[in-house]
Each structure stands twice: as C-alpha cells, then as structure tokens.
Amino acid sequence: MSFDHFDYKGVRFIQKVHSEKSISYVENELKVLDDDIFNVTYPKSGTNWMIEILSLIKHNGDATICQSIPSKERAPWQEIVEFQEQEANLTQPRIITSHLPHQLFAKSFFKSKAKIIYTMRNPKDIIVSLFYFAKIVCIFKEYESFQQAIEDIVKGNALYGSWFDHVKGWMQMKDDSRFFFITYEELLKDPRGSVVKLCKFLGKQLDDSQIDSVVKHSSFSSMKENKMSNWTHAASDMLDHSKGTFLRKGVSGDWKNHFTVAQSEYFDKIYEEKMKDLNMSFSWE
Ligand code: A3P
C-alpha cells in the first residue's frame, strides 16, 4: 500500500488527512480534560468497535446517539486536520480516538487524570485487515501482493509507523491506573465480561439490561447494519464501497486463510526478535 505521506518525528502520516500542524496541536497544545476517555489503537485493531462500546457505555446502553451520529464525530481522531472543529462539538466526558504512538501523544494527558483504553490485536490479523482496507480507501494504492502488506508492517512503513514500536511504547503504561489494556480477541471471546470490566475502569455503573444493550448494539451484526457505524456514510471519493466493506469479517485467526507457512514462520521470527524485550505474552491463535 502506498499513499502520499510525510514523516513526523520518524512516524508515517497521510498528506491532507494529517498535517504537521494537526499532529503538533495534539502533542503540544491539546488541553486534556480530567474526564476525557481516549480510545487508542494501532489501525485495524478494533478502533471502531471500541468507539461503539464506549459511546454506548457513555449513554448507559441507549443506542440513539450511535444510530444518529457517525462514529467519526462521536469519537473523532485527534490527530487529523479536522479535529479542532470536531473537538468544539464534543460533550463531556469526551471520547477521543487516536492511533498516535506513545511518544507523540498529547503531553497534557500525562499531567491529567484522563483515561486511555488501548486495544491490541494479533498483528497477523491486522495485516489481513489492512490488506483489504487498502482496496477500499481511495487515497491508498492497493497492495500488489499479500507479501507487500506483511513487509509494510515488518519494516514499519505502514501508516502510523511500526506496530511493534506502537505496542512497546504504549505498554510502558501497563501498570498505570489510568491505562486499560484489552485485546480484540478478548472482546470477541467475552464481550459482556469486557464491557463489565470497562465500566468498572471508567467508574460507570450500568445495570444488567444496560450492559446487555451495550453488548447487543456493539456486536458485529448490529454495527454492520448501523449506517452511523459501518462507514457507508463516507463519501465515495473517500471509500470505494464497490470494492468491499469496512466491517469485513470481524473474526480472529483469518490470517490462517492468507499467510503461507513460510510467511507465517517469517513473521513469527521477526515478532520474536522485536518483542523479546517486552516480557509479555498475548493469547491469540
Ligand atoms: P476485519 O477486516 O478483520 O474484519 P479498525 O476499526 O481499527 O479499523 O478495525 C477494523 C477491524 O475491526 C475490521 O476487521 C472490522 O471488521 C473489525 N470490527 C469492527 N467492528 C467489529 C465488531 N463489532 N466485532 C468484531 N470485529 C469488528
């Protein structure tokens, strides 16, 4: 996948969607509020799913807002050029999305009581998701081969830089009480349990039926039907809807249908090398 890019402090961004000014605004000027909730991920890790869950928790399971306001306005990406306009319309507690690596994150966050939810996903499934995503995003040039998608992640040339650095950077906060770490795979395996844990972390008390409603309305099938969450509202010069859907499969382990044995072994070897100093293990297929 290639796109018109620029690098900011060694991390790759898209021209026009991002600018040096928009990233620097977040880094140096954004005033983080103590009740802000940040939804942080590496792309294709379940960002939109978490937007839906957090929006529903904020509104006590009531889906009205999720069904009337597009996800990108409910929980805007803080590093994009449009963010400052969107920021003005957010109600507290603000839900703010970000793919920024730890080292570029809002400096004022670190002096605040705001919270971060970091969702991580099996990088092999991220590669598959990204491979299909590149086909539908108009400003991306499609990958010529699946191997190219693997190389983009291995070499850190993908949008937002290296997946390995992103995870290692954010894991520095794993013992911080303002940081909640969850995996896409855990969300899939135990959606209700995950919502309960998130509510506890956010200090939100929802009753059983409200929790059921969060789980129901954030399910893959509900989100796929919801025009405010499935990105069908995106203009056709942004997403080519004839080439695929944003909510594609929503499963874990799809990498097994795409990686050859050699590609899988190649990736595992690099993973071992790059992640050996992290001392954390993750459960995914
Ligand atoms: P696939 O392409 O593997 O289907 P992001 O929001 O970070 O861009 O991630 C997109 C991925 O999350 C896509 O993965 C998408 O289908 C998946 N996804 C979105 N909502 C989901 C849900 N409710 N349940 C499971 N997966 C979901």
Short mmCIF file of C-alpha atoms and ligand atoms in Angstrom, two decimals:
data_model
loop_
_atom_site.label_atom_id
_atom_site.label_comp_id
_atom_site.label_asym_id
_atom_site.label_seq_id
_atom_site.Cartn_x
_atom_site.Cartn_y
_atom_site.Cartn_z
CA MET A 1 0.00 0.00 0.00
CA SER A 2 1.35 3.37 -0.79
CA PHE A 3 -0.08 6.83 -0.23
CA ASP A 4 1.09 10.43 -0.28
CA HIS A 5 2.84 10.56 3.02
CA PHE A 6 5.06 12.66 5.20
CA ASP A 7 7.04 11.60 8.24
CA TYR A 8 6.69 13.40 11.55
CA LYS A 9 9.44 12.55 14.05
CA GLY A 10 10.01 9.29 12.20
CA VAL A 11 6.33 8.21 12.07
CA ARG A 12 4.37 7.92 8.81
CA PHE A 13 1.25 10.03 8.21
CA ILE A 14 -1.06 10.77 5.24
CA GLN A 15 -0.89 14.07 3.42
CA LYS A 16 -4.11 16.11 3.69
CA VAL A 17 -5.70 13.84 6.33
CA HIS A 18 -2.91 14.76 8.73
CA SER A 19 -0.56 17.71 8.77
CA GLU A 20 2.48 18.64 10.85
CA LYS A 21 0.26 21.29 12.41
CA SER A 22 -2.53 18.86 13.34
CA ILE A 23 -0.13 16.44 14.99
CA SER A 24 1.81 19.13 16.74
CA TYR A 25 -1.51 20.56 18.02
CA VAL A 26 -2.24 17.30 19.80
CA GLU A 27 1.27 16.87 21.05
CA ASN A 28 1.75 20.37 22.41
CA GLU A 29 -1.49 22.31 22.62
CA LEU A 30 -4.44 20.00 23.22
CA LYS A 31 -5.94 20.66 26.64
CA VAL A 32 -6.78 17.25 28.00
CA LEU A 33 -9.69 17.27 30.46
CA ASP A 34 -9.63 15.04 33.52
CA ASP A 35 -12.72 13.13 32.39
CA ASP A 36 -11.51 12.56 28.81
CA ILE A 37 -11.56 8.97 27.60
CA PHE A 38 -9.02 8.10 24.91
CA ASN A 39 -9.58 5.18 22.57
CA VAL A 40 -6.07 4.30 21.41
CA THR A 41 -5.14 1.61 18.89
CA TYR A 42 -2.84 0.77 16.05
CA PRO A 43 -5.02 0.86 12.87
CA LYS A 44 -7.20 -2.20 12.16
CA SER A 45 -7.12 -3.37 15.78
CA GLY A 46 -10.80 -2.77 16.58
CA THR A 47 -10.83 1.03 16.89
CA ASN A 48 -14.38 1.45 15.59
CA TRP A 49 -15.65 -1.39 17.72
CA MET A 50 -14.28 0.33 20.82
CA ILE A 51 -15.83 3.65 19.71
CA GLU A 52 -19.20 1.89 19.66
CA ILE A 53 -18.72 0.26 23.06
CA LEU A 54 -17.55 3.50 24.69
CA SER A 55 -20.34 5.56 23.10
CA LEU A 56 -22.91 3.07 24.39
CA ILE A 57 -21.39 2.98 27.87
CA LYS A 58 -21.38 6.79 27.96
CA HIS A 59 -25.11 6.77 27.15
CA ASN A 60 -25.98 3.94 29.56
CA GLY A 61 -26.71 1.46 26.76
CA ASP A 62 -29.06 3.81 24.90
CA ALA A 63 -28.28 3.40 21.17
CA THR A 64 -29.98 6.62 20.00
CA ILE A 65 -26.72 8.58 19.67
CA CYS A 66 -24.93 5.68 17.95
CA GLN A 67 -27.77 5.47 15.46
CA SER A 68 -27.88 9.17 14.70
CA ILE A 69 -24.30 10.49 14.80
CA PRO A 70 -21.44 9.00 12.73
CA SER A 71 -18.75 7.32 14.79
CA LYS A 72 -16.07 9.68 13.49
CA GLU A 73 -17.97 12.61 15.04
CA ARG A 74 -18.83 10.84 18.30
CA ALA A 75 -15.21 9.93 18.94
CA PRO A 76 -13.04 11.88 16.49
CA TRP A 77 -9.44 11.07 15.69
CA GLN A 78 -7.43 13.73 17.48
CA GLU A 79 -4.52 13.81 15.04
CA ILE A 80 -6.48 14.62 11.88
CA VAL A 81 -6.74 18.05 10.30
CA GLU A 82 -10.50 18.33 11.01
CA PHE A 83 -10.14 17.57 14.72
CA GLN A 84 -10.18 21.10 16.10
CA GLU A 85 -13.59 21.74 14.51
CA GLN A 86 -14.94 18.41 15.78
CA GLU A 87 -13.47 18.99 19.23
CA ALA A 88 -15.69 22.01 19.71
CA ASN A 89 -18.82 19.83 19.39
CA LEU A 90 -17.85 17.12 21.86
CA THR A 91 -19.79 16.69 25.08
CA GLN A 92 -18.15 15.57 28.32
CA PRO A 93 -16.90 13.05 29.03
CA ARG A 94 -15.26 13.36 25.63
CA ILE A 95 -14.39 10.17 23.80
CA ILE A 96 -11.33 10.84 21.65
CA THR A 97 -9.81 8.32 19.28
CA SER A 98 -6.15 8.13 18.37
CA HIS A 99 -3.66 5.96 16.55
CA LEU A 100 -0.72 8.04 17.74
CA PRO A 101 2.24 6.24 19.21
CA HIS A 102 3.02 6.90 22.87
CA GLN A 103 5.90 9.30 22.12
CA LEU A 104 3.67 11.65 20.08
CA PHE A 105 0.68 11.62 22.40
CA ALA A 106 -0.74 14.78 23.99
CA LYS A 107 1.76 15.98 26.57
CA SER A 108 -1.05 17.34 28.72
CA PHE A 109 -2.51 13.83 29.07
CA PHE A 110 0.42 12.81 31.23
CA LYS A 111 -0.42 15.54 33.77
CA SER A 112 -4.14 14.74 33.80
CA LYS A 113 -6.50 12.15 35.29
CA ALA A 114 -7.87 11.26 31.86
CA LYS A 115 -8.04 7.60 30.89
CA ILE A 116 -6.77 5.54 28.00
CA ILE A 117 -8.21 2.33 26.64
CA TYR A 118 -5.65 0.59 24.47
CA THR A 119 -6.95 -2.18 22.21
CA MET A 120 -4.42 -4.51 20.68
CA ARG A 121 -4.92 -7.21 18.03
CA ASN A 122 -2.95 -10.12 16.64
CA PRO A 123 -0.66 -8.38 14.12
CA LYS A 124 -1.20 -11.16 11.58
CA ASP A 125 -4.93 -10.37 11.56
CA ILE A 126 -4.11 -6.65 11.36
CA ILE A 127 -2.11 -7.35 8.19
CA VAL A 128 -5.07 -9.19 6.65
CA SER A 129 -7.49 -6.43 7.64
CA LEU A 130 -5.14 -3.77 6.28
CA PHE A 131 -4.69 -5.68 3.01
CA TYR A 132 -8.45 -5.48 2.35
CA PHE A 133 -8.78 -1.97 3.76
CA ALA A 134 -6.19 -0.74 1.24
CA LYS A 135 -8.52 -1.87 -1.55
CA ILE A 136 -11.39 0.34 -0.43
CA VAL A 137 -9.65 3.52 0.74
CA CYS A 138 -9.38 5.78 -2.29
CA ILE A 139 -6.20 7.58 -1.20
CA PHE A 140 -4.34 4.28 -0.75
CA LYS A 141 -2.78 2.44 -3.62
CA GLU A 142 -3.75 -1.21 -3.34
CA TYR A 143 -1.11 -3.76 -2.33
CA GLU A 144 0.24 -5.65 -5.31
CA SER A 145 0.68 -8.77 -3.20
CA PHE A 146 -0.06 -10.01 0.30
CA GLN A 147 3.70 -10.18 0.94
CA GLN A 148 3.83 -6.40 0.47
CA ALA A 149 1.31 -5.95 3.28
CA ILE A 150 3.47 -8.14 5.54
CA GLU A 151 6.56 -6.12 4.63
CA ASP A 152 4.83 -2.83 5.40
CA ILE A 153 4.22 -3.96 8.97
CA VAL A 154 7.58 -5.70 9.38
CA LYS A 155 9.52 -2.65 8.12
CA GLY A 156 7.37 -0.06 9.91
CA ASN A 157 6.37 1.61 6.63
CA ALA A 158 2.65 1.43 7.25
CA LEU A 159 0.55 4.39 8.30
CA TYR A 160 1.40 5.34 11.93
CA GLY A 161 4.73 3.54 11.75
CA SER A 162 5.81 0.32 13.35
CA TRP A 163 3.22 -1.90 15.04
CA PHE A 164 5.99 -3.29 17.27
CA ASP A 165 7.03 0.18 18.45
CA HIS A 166 3.40 1.20 18.95
CA VAL A 167 2.70 -1.73 21.25
CA LYS A 168 6.01 -1.49 23.11
CA GLY A 169 5.60 2.25 23.55
CA TRP A 170 2.10 2.02 25.00
CA MET A 171 2.92 -0.97 27.17
CA GLN A 172 5.15 1.34 29.20
CA MET A 173 1.86 2.45 30.75
CA LYS A 174 0.54 -1.03 31.53
CA ASP A 175 0.76 -0.58 35.30
CA ASP A 176 -0.66 2.95 35.31
CA SER A 177 -4.12 3.21 36.87
CA ARG A 178 -5.27 5.49 34.00
CA PHE A 179 -4.49 2.82 31.41
CA PHE A 180 -6.76 -0.08 30.43
CA PHE A 181 -5.36 -2.72 28.14
CA ILE A 182 -7.58 -5.13 26.22
CA THR A 183 -7.24 -7.28 23.12
CA TYR A 184 -9.57 -7.64 20.15
CA GLU A 185 -9.50 -11.37 20.80
CA GLU A 186 -10.69 -10.90 24.40
CA LEU A 187 -13.51 -8.66 23.20
CA LEU A 188 -14.58 -11.39 20.78
CA LYS A 189 -14.34 -14.17 23.34
CA ASP A 190 -16.09 -12.41 26.17
CA PRO A 191 -17.89 -9.26 25.04
CA ARG A 192 -20.07 -8.97 28.13
CA GLY A 193 -17.21 -9.57 30.57
CA SER A 194 -15.14 -7.00 28.67
CA VAL A 195 -17.92 -4.40 28.90
CA VAL A 196 -18.27 -5.04 32.65
CA LYS A 197 -14.50 -4.52 33.12
CA LEU A 198 -14.57 -1.35 31.02
CA CYS A 199 -17.46 0.07 33.06
CA LYS A 200 -15.52 -0.62 36.25
CA PHE A 201 -12.42 1.10 34.86
CA LEU A 202 -14.50 4.11 33.78
CA GLY A 203 -16.41 4.28 37.06
CA LYS A 204 -19.76 3.79 35.27
CA GLN A 205 -22.49 1.83 36.96
CA LEU A 206 -24.75 0.19 34.42
CA ASP A 207 -27.44 -2.34 35.35
CA ASP A 208 -27.69 -5.75 33.66
CA SER A 209 -30.10 -4.66 30.94
CA GLN A 210 -27.97 -1.62 30.10
CA ILE A 211 -24.89 -3.84 29.82
CA ASP A 212 -26.85 -6.25 27.59
CA SER A 213 -27.78 -3.31 25.39
CA VAL A 214 -24.12 -2.20 25.07
CA VAL A 215 -23.17 -5.75 24.03
CA LYS A 216 -26.05 -6.07 21.59
CA HIS A 217 -25.59 -2.74 19.83
CA SER A 218 -21.81 -3.12 19.56
CA SER A 219 -21.98 -6.59 18.04
CA PHE A 220 -20.57 -7.07 14.55
CA SER A 221 -24.04 -7.68 13.08
CA SER A 222 -25.57 -4.57 14.72
CA MET A 223 -22.68 -2.37 13.67
CA LYS A 224 -22.77 -3.71 10.12
CA GLU A 225 -26.43 -2.68 9.90
CA ASN A 226 -25.91 0.72 11.51
CA LYS A 227 -25.16 3.37 8.86
CA MET A 228 -23.60 5.58 11.53
CA SER A 229 -21.03 2.89 12.38
CA ASN A 230 -20.43 0.97 9.17
CA TRP A 231 -18.85 3.86 7.23
CA THR A 232 -21.35 3.64 4.35
CA HIS A 233 -21.89 7.34 5.07
CA ALA A 234 -18.32 8.07 3.92
CA ALA A 235 -18.15 9.89 0.60
CA SER A 236 -17.39 7.73 -2.44
CA ASP A 237 -14.17 9.66 -3.06
CA MET A 238 -13.00 8.52 0.37
CA LEU A 239 -14.14 4.87 0.39
CA ASP A 240 -14.91 2.85 -2.72
CA HIS A 241 -17.92 0.92 -1.44
CA SER A 242 -17.96 -1.28 -4.54
CA LYS A 243 -14.64 -2.85 -3.54
CA GLY A 244 -15.52 -4.08 -0.07
CA THR A 245 -17.00 -3.21 3.29
CA PHE A 246 -15.38 -1.57 6.29
CA LEU A 247 -16.86 -4.17 8.63
CA ARG A 248 -15.36 -7.04 6.70
CA LYS A 249 -15.29 -10.31 8.69
CA GLY A 250 -14.85 -9.40 12.34
CA VAL A 251 -13.15 -12.64 13.40
CA SER A 252 -9.83 -13.69 14.82
CA GLY A 253 -7.47 -16.06 13.04
CA ASP A 254 -8.37 -15.09 9.46
CA TRP A 255 -4.60 -14.84 8.91
CA LYS A 256 -4.58 -18.62 8.54
CA ASN A 257 -6.51 -18.21 5.29
CA HIS A 258 -3.94 -15.76 3.93
CA PHE A 259 -0.42 -16.50 5.21
CA THR A 260 1.55 -19.33 3.66
CA VAL A 261 3.50 -21.47 6.12
CA ALA A 262 6.70 -19.71 5.02
CA GLN A 263 5.15 -16.24 5.50
CA SER A 264 3.88 -17.21 8.92
CA GLU A 265 7.29 -18.53 10.01
CA TYR A 266 8.99 -15.42 8.62
CA PHE A 267 6.64 -13.16 10.58
CA ASP A 268 6.93 -15.22 13.79
CA LYS A 269 10.71 -14.95 13.69
CA ILE A 270 10.60 -11.17 13.36
CA TYR A 271 7.94 -10.97 16.06
CA GLU A 272 10.15 -12.96 18.46
CA GLU A 273 13.12 -10.71 17.81
CA LYS A 274 11.29 -7.41 18.05
CA MET A 275 9.12 -8.28 21.05
CA LYS A 276 11.63 -10.22 23.16
CA ASP A 277 12.36 -7.31 25.50
CA LEU A 278 8.67 -6.75 26.30
CA ASN A 279 8.22 -9.72 28.61
CA MET A 280 4.52 -10.01 27.94
CA SER A 281 2.66 -12.79 26.20
CA PHE A 282 -0.65 -12.44 24.44
CA SER A 283 -3.26 -15.07 23.84
CA TRP A 284 -4.35 -15.33 20.26
CA GLU A 285 -4.49 -18.09 17.69
P1 A3P B 1 -11.56 -7.26 9.68
O1 A3P B 1 -11.06 -6.50 8.50
O2 A3P B 1 -10.62 -8.36 10.09
O3 A3P B 1 -12.97 -7.74 9.53
P2 A3P B 1 -10.42 -0.61 12.95
O4 A3P B 1 -11.74 -0.14 13.44
O5 A3P B 1 -9.31 -0.46 13.92
O6 A3P B 1 -10.11 -0.04 11.60
O7 A3P B 1 -10.51 -2.19 12.77
C1 A3P B 1 -11.32 -2.76 11.77
C2 A3P B 1 -11.47 -4.22 12.06
O8 A3P B 1 -12.34 -4.41 13.20
C3 A3P B 1 -12.14 -4.96 10.90
O9 A3P B 1 -11.58 -6.27 10.92
C4 A3P B 1 -13.61 -4.94 11.34
O10 A3P B 1 -14.40 -5.89 10.70
C5 A3P B 1 -13.43 -5.23 12.83
N1 A3P B 1 -14.62 -4.88 13.62
C6 A3P B 1 -15.28 -3.71 13.66
N2 A3P B 1 -16.37 -3.81 14.47
C7 A3P B 1 -16.36 -5.07 14.98
C8 A3P B 1 -17.22 -5.79 15.87
N3 A3P B 1 -18.30 -5.23 16.41
N4 A3P B 1 -16.91 -7.08 16.15
C9 A3P B 1 -15.83 -7.66 15.61
N5 A3P B 1 -14.97 -7.03 14.75
C10 A3P B 1 -15.25 -5.75 14.44
#
